[in-house]
Short mmCIF file of C-alpha atoms in Angstrom, two decimals:
data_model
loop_
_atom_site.label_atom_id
_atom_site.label_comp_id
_atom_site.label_asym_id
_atom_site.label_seq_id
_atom_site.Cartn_x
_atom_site.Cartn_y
_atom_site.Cartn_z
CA UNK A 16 0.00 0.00 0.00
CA UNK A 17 0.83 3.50 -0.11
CA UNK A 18 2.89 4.94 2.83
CA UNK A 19 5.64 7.66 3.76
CA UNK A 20 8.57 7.33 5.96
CA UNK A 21 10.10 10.81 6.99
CA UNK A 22 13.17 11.08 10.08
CA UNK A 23 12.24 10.92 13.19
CA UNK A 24 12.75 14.31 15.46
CA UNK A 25 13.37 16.08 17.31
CA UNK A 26 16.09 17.88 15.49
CA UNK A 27 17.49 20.50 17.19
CA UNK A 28 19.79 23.36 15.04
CA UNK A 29 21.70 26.23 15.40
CA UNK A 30 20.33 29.46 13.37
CA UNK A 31 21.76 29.61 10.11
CA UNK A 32 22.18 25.56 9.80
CA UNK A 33 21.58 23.48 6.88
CA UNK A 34 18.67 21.73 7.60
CA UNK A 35 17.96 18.24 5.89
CA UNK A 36 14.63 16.03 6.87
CA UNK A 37 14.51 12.92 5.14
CA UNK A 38 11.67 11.70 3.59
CA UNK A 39 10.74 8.54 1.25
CA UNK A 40 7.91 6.49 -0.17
CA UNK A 41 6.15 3.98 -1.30
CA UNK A 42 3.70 4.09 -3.87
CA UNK A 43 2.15 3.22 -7.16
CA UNK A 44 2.32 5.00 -9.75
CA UNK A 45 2.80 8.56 -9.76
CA UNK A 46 1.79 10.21 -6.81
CA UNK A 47 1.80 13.63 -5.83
CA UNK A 48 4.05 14.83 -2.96
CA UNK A 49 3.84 17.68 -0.08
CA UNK A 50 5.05 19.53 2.79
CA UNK A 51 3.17 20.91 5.45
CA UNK A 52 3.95 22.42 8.21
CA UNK A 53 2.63 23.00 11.99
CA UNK A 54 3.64 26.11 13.80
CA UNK A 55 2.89 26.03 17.28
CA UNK A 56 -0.69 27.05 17.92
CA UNK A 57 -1.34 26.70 14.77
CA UNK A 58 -2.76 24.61 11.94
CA UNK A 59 -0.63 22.69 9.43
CA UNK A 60 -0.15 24.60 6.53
CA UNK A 61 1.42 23.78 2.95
CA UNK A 62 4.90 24.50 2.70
CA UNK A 63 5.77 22.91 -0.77
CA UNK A 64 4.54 20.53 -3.33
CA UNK A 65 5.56 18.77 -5.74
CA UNK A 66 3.14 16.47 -8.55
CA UNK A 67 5.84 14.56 -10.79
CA UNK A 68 9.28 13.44 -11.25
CA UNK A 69 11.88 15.67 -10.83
CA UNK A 70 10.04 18.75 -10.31
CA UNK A 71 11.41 21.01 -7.47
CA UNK A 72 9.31 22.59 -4.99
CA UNK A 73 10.12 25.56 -3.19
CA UNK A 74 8.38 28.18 -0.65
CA UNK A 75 10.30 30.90 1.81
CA UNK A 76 13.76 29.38 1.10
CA UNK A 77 12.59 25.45 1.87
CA UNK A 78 13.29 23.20 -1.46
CA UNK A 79 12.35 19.49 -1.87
CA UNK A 80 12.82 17.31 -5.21
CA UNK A 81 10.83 14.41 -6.00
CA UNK A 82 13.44 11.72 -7.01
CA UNK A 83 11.34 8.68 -8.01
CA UNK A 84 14.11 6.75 -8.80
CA UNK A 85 14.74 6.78 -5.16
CA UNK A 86 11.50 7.16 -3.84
CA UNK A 87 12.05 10.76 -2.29
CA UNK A 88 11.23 14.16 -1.28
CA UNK A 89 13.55 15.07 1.17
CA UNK A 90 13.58 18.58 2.85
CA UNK A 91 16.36 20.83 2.54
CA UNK A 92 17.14 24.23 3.64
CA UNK A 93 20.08 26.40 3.50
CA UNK A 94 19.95 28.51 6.95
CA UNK A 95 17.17 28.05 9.15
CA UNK A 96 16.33 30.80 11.65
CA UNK A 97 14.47 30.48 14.58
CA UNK A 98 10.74 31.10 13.31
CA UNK A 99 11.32 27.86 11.11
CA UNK A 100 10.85 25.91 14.86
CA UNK A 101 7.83 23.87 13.86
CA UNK A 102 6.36 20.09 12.80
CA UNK A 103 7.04 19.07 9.38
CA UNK A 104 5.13 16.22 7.76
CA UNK A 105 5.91 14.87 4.23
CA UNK A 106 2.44 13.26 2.74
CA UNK A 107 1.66 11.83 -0.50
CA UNK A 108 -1.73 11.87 -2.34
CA UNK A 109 -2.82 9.64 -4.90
CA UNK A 110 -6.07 11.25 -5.78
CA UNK A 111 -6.83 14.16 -7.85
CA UNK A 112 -8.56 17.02 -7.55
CA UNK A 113 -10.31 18.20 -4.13
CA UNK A 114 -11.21 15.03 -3.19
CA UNK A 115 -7.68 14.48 -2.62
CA UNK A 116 -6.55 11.71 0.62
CA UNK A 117 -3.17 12.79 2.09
CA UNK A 118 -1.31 9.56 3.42
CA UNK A 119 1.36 11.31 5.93
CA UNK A 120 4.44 10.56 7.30
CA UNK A 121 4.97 10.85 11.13
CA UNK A 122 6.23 14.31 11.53
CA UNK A 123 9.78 15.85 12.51
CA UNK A 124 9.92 18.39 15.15
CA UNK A 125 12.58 21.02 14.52
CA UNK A 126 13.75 23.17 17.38
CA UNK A 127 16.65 26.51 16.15
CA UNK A 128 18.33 27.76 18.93
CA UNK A 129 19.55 31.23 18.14
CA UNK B 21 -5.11 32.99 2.48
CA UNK B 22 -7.85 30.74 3.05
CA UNK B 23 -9.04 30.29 6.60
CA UNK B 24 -10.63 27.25 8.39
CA UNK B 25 -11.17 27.49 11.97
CA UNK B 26 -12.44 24.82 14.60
CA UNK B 27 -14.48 25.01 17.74
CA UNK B 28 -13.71 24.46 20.58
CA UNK B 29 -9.99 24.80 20.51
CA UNK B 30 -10.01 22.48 23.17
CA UNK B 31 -12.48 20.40 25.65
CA UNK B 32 -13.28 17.98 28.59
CA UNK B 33 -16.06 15.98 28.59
CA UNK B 34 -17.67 13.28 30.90
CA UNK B 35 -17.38 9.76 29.95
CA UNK B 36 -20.29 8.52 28.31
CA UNK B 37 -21.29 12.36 26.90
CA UNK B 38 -21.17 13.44 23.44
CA UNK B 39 -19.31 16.24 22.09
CA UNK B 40 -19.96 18.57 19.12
CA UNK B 41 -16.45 20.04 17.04
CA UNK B 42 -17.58 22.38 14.05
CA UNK B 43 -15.25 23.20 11.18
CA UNK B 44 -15.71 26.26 9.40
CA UNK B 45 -14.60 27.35 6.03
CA UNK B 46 -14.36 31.23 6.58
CA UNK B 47 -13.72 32.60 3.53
CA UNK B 48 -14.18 30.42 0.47
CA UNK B 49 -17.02 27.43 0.20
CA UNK B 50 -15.94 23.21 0.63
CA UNK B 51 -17.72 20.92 -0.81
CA UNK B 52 -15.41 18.53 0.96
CA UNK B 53 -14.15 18.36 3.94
CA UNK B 54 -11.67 15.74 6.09
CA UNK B 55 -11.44 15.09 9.40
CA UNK B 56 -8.86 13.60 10.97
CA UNK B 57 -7.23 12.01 14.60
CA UNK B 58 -3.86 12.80 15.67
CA UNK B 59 -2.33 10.70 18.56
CA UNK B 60 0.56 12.20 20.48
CA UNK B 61 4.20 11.99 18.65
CA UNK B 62 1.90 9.74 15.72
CA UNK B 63 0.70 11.03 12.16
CA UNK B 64 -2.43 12.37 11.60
CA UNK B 65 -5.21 9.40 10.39
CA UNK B 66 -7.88 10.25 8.21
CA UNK B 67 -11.24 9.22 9.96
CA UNK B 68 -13.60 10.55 7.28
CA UNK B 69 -14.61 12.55 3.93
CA UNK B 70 -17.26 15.36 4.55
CA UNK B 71 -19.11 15.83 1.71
CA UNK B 72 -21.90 18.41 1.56
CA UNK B 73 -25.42 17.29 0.93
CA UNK B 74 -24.25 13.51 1.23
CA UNK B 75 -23.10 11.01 3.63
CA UNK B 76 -19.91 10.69 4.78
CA UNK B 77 -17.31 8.57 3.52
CA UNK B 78 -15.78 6.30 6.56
CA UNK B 79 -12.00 4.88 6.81
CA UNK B 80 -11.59 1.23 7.04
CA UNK B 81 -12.26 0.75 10.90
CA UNK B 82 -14.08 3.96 12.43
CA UNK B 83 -17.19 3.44 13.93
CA UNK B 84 -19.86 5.28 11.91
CA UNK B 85 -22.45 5.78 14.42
CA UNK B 86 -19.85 6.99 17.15
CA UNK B 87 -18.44 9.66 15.00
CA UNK B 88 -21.30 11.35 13.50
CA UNK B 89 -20.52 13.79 10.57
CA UNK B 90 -23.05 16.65 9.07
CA UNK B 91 -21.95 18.55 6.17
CA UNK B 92 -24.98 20.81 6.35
CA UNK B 93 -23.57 23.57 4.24
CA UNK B 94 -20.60 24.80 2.20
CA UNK B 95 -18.91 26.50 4.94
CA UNK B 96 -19.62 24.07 7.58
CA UNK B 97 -18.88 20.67 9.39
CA UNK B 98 -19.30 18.55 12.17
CA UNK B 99 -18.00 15.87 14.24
CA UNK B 100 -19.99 14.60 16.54
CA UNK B 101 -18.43 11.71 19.75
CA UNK B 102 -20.92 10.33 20.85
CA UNK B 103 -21.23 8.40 24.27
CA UNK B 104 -17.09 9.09 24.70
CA UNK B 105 -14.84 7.09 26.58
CA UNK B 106 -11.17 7.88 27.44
CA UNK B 107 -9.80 6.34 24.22
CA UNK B 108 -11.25 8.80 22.07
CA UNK B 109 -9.19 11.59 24.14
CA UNK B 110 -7.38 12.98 21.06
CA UNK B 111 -6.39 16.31 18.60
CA UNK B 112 -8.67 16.12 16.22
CA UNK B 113 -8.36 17.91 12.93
CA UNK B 114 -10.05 19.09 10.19
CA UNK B 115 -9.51 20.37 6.49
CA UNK B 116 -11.20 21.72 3.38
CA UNK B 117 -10.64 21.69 0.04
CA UNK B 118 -10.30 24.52 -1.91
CA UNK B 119 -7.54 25.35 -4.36
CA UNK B 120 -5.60 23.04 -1.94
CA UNK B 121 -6.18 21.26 1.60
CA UNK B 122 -6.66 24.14 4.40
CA UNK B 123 -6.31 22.99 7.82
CA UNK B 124 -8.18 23.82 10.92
CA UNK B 125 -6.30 24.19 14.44
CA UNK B 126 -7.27 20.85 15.48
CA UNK B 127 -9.61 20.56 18.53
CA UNK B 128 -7.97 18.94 22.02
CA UNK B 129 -10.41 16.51 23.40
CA UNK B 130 -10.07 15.12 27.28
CA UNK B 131 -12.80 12.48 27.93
CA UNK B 132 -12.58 11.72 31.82
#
């Protein structure tokens, strides 16, 4: 069946870091893929997306590729500051449309220490 | 952006009560809506797919008739526990579809 896999947290940086959070998959087919992201207090919100192979995704200096041939979407970000502290979940969708299920990974809490 | 808020933010019930959560699409209209359960350091699991003017769509293994769903209108659903026990203390959360998935808060329920 479908399911995602992402790094378990916490993961605790330094501001200005390179952040990495690893994330793979397993699916048929070609599904799409997406970041959200929980800030505390609030809801999750979507960070990045990508819908085929090797298309980037990219939102307020967060990046994520979607390799198929290794069955990822990892995370990466160049210097983190401290307002990037939040859950990240990777999640895959299979449907199209608005009827879309999100299958999700577990989450990674990230914690940047000034 | 799009905004979906939830109410309560957070409550305690007695065991054996039922409890209400609405999920409100503030400023665009959802013709479907998910709601989900999130256990503590675990990923969220889709319970249900709200659908308005229709019945909701169940996951493989939620009880129907405990969680009660009403999609009464575009802007609105609910979740309804019904006679809860302890083990459905949980976050719940919910979403709508519009141009993507827009997330609710999430709703802390304490069943005691």
């Amino acid at each position: 069946g479908n399911s995602v896999t992402q790094m378990e947290g916490p993961v605790t940086l330094s501001e200005e870091a390179f952040l990495t959070i690893n994330c793979t998959y397993t699916a048929t087919g070609y599904p799409s893929l997406f970041w959200y992201v929980q800030y505390p207090g609030e809801g999750l919100q979507l960070l990045l997306k990508a819908t085929k192979a090797d298309d980037k995704g990219s939102n307020k200096g967060f990046e994520a590729t979607y390799r198929k041939e290794t069955t990822s979407f990892h995370l990466e970000k160049g210097s983190v500051q401290v307002s990037d502290s939040a859950v990240y979940f990777c999640a895959l969708s299979r449907n199209a449309g608005n009827n879309r299920k999100l299958i999700w990974g577990l989450g990674t809490s990230l914690a940047v220490n000034p | 952006g799009a905004v979906v808020s939830q109410h309560p933010s957070w409550v305690i019930c007695k065991s054996g009560t039922s409890v209400k959560i609405e999920c409100r699409s503030l400023d665009f209209q959802a013709t479907t809506m998910f709601w989900y359960r999130q256990f503590p350091k675990q990923s969220l699991m889709l319970m249900a797919t709200s659908n308005e003017g229709s019945k909701a769509t169940y996951e493989q293994g939620v009880e129907k008739d405990k969680f009660l769903i009403n999609h009464a209108s575009l802007t609105l659903s609910t979740l309804t526990v019904t006679s809860a026990h302890p083990e459905d203390s949980s976050f719940y959360i919910c979403s709508a579809s519009g141009a993507e998935q827009y997330f609710g808060p999430g709703t802390r329920l304490t069943v005691t």
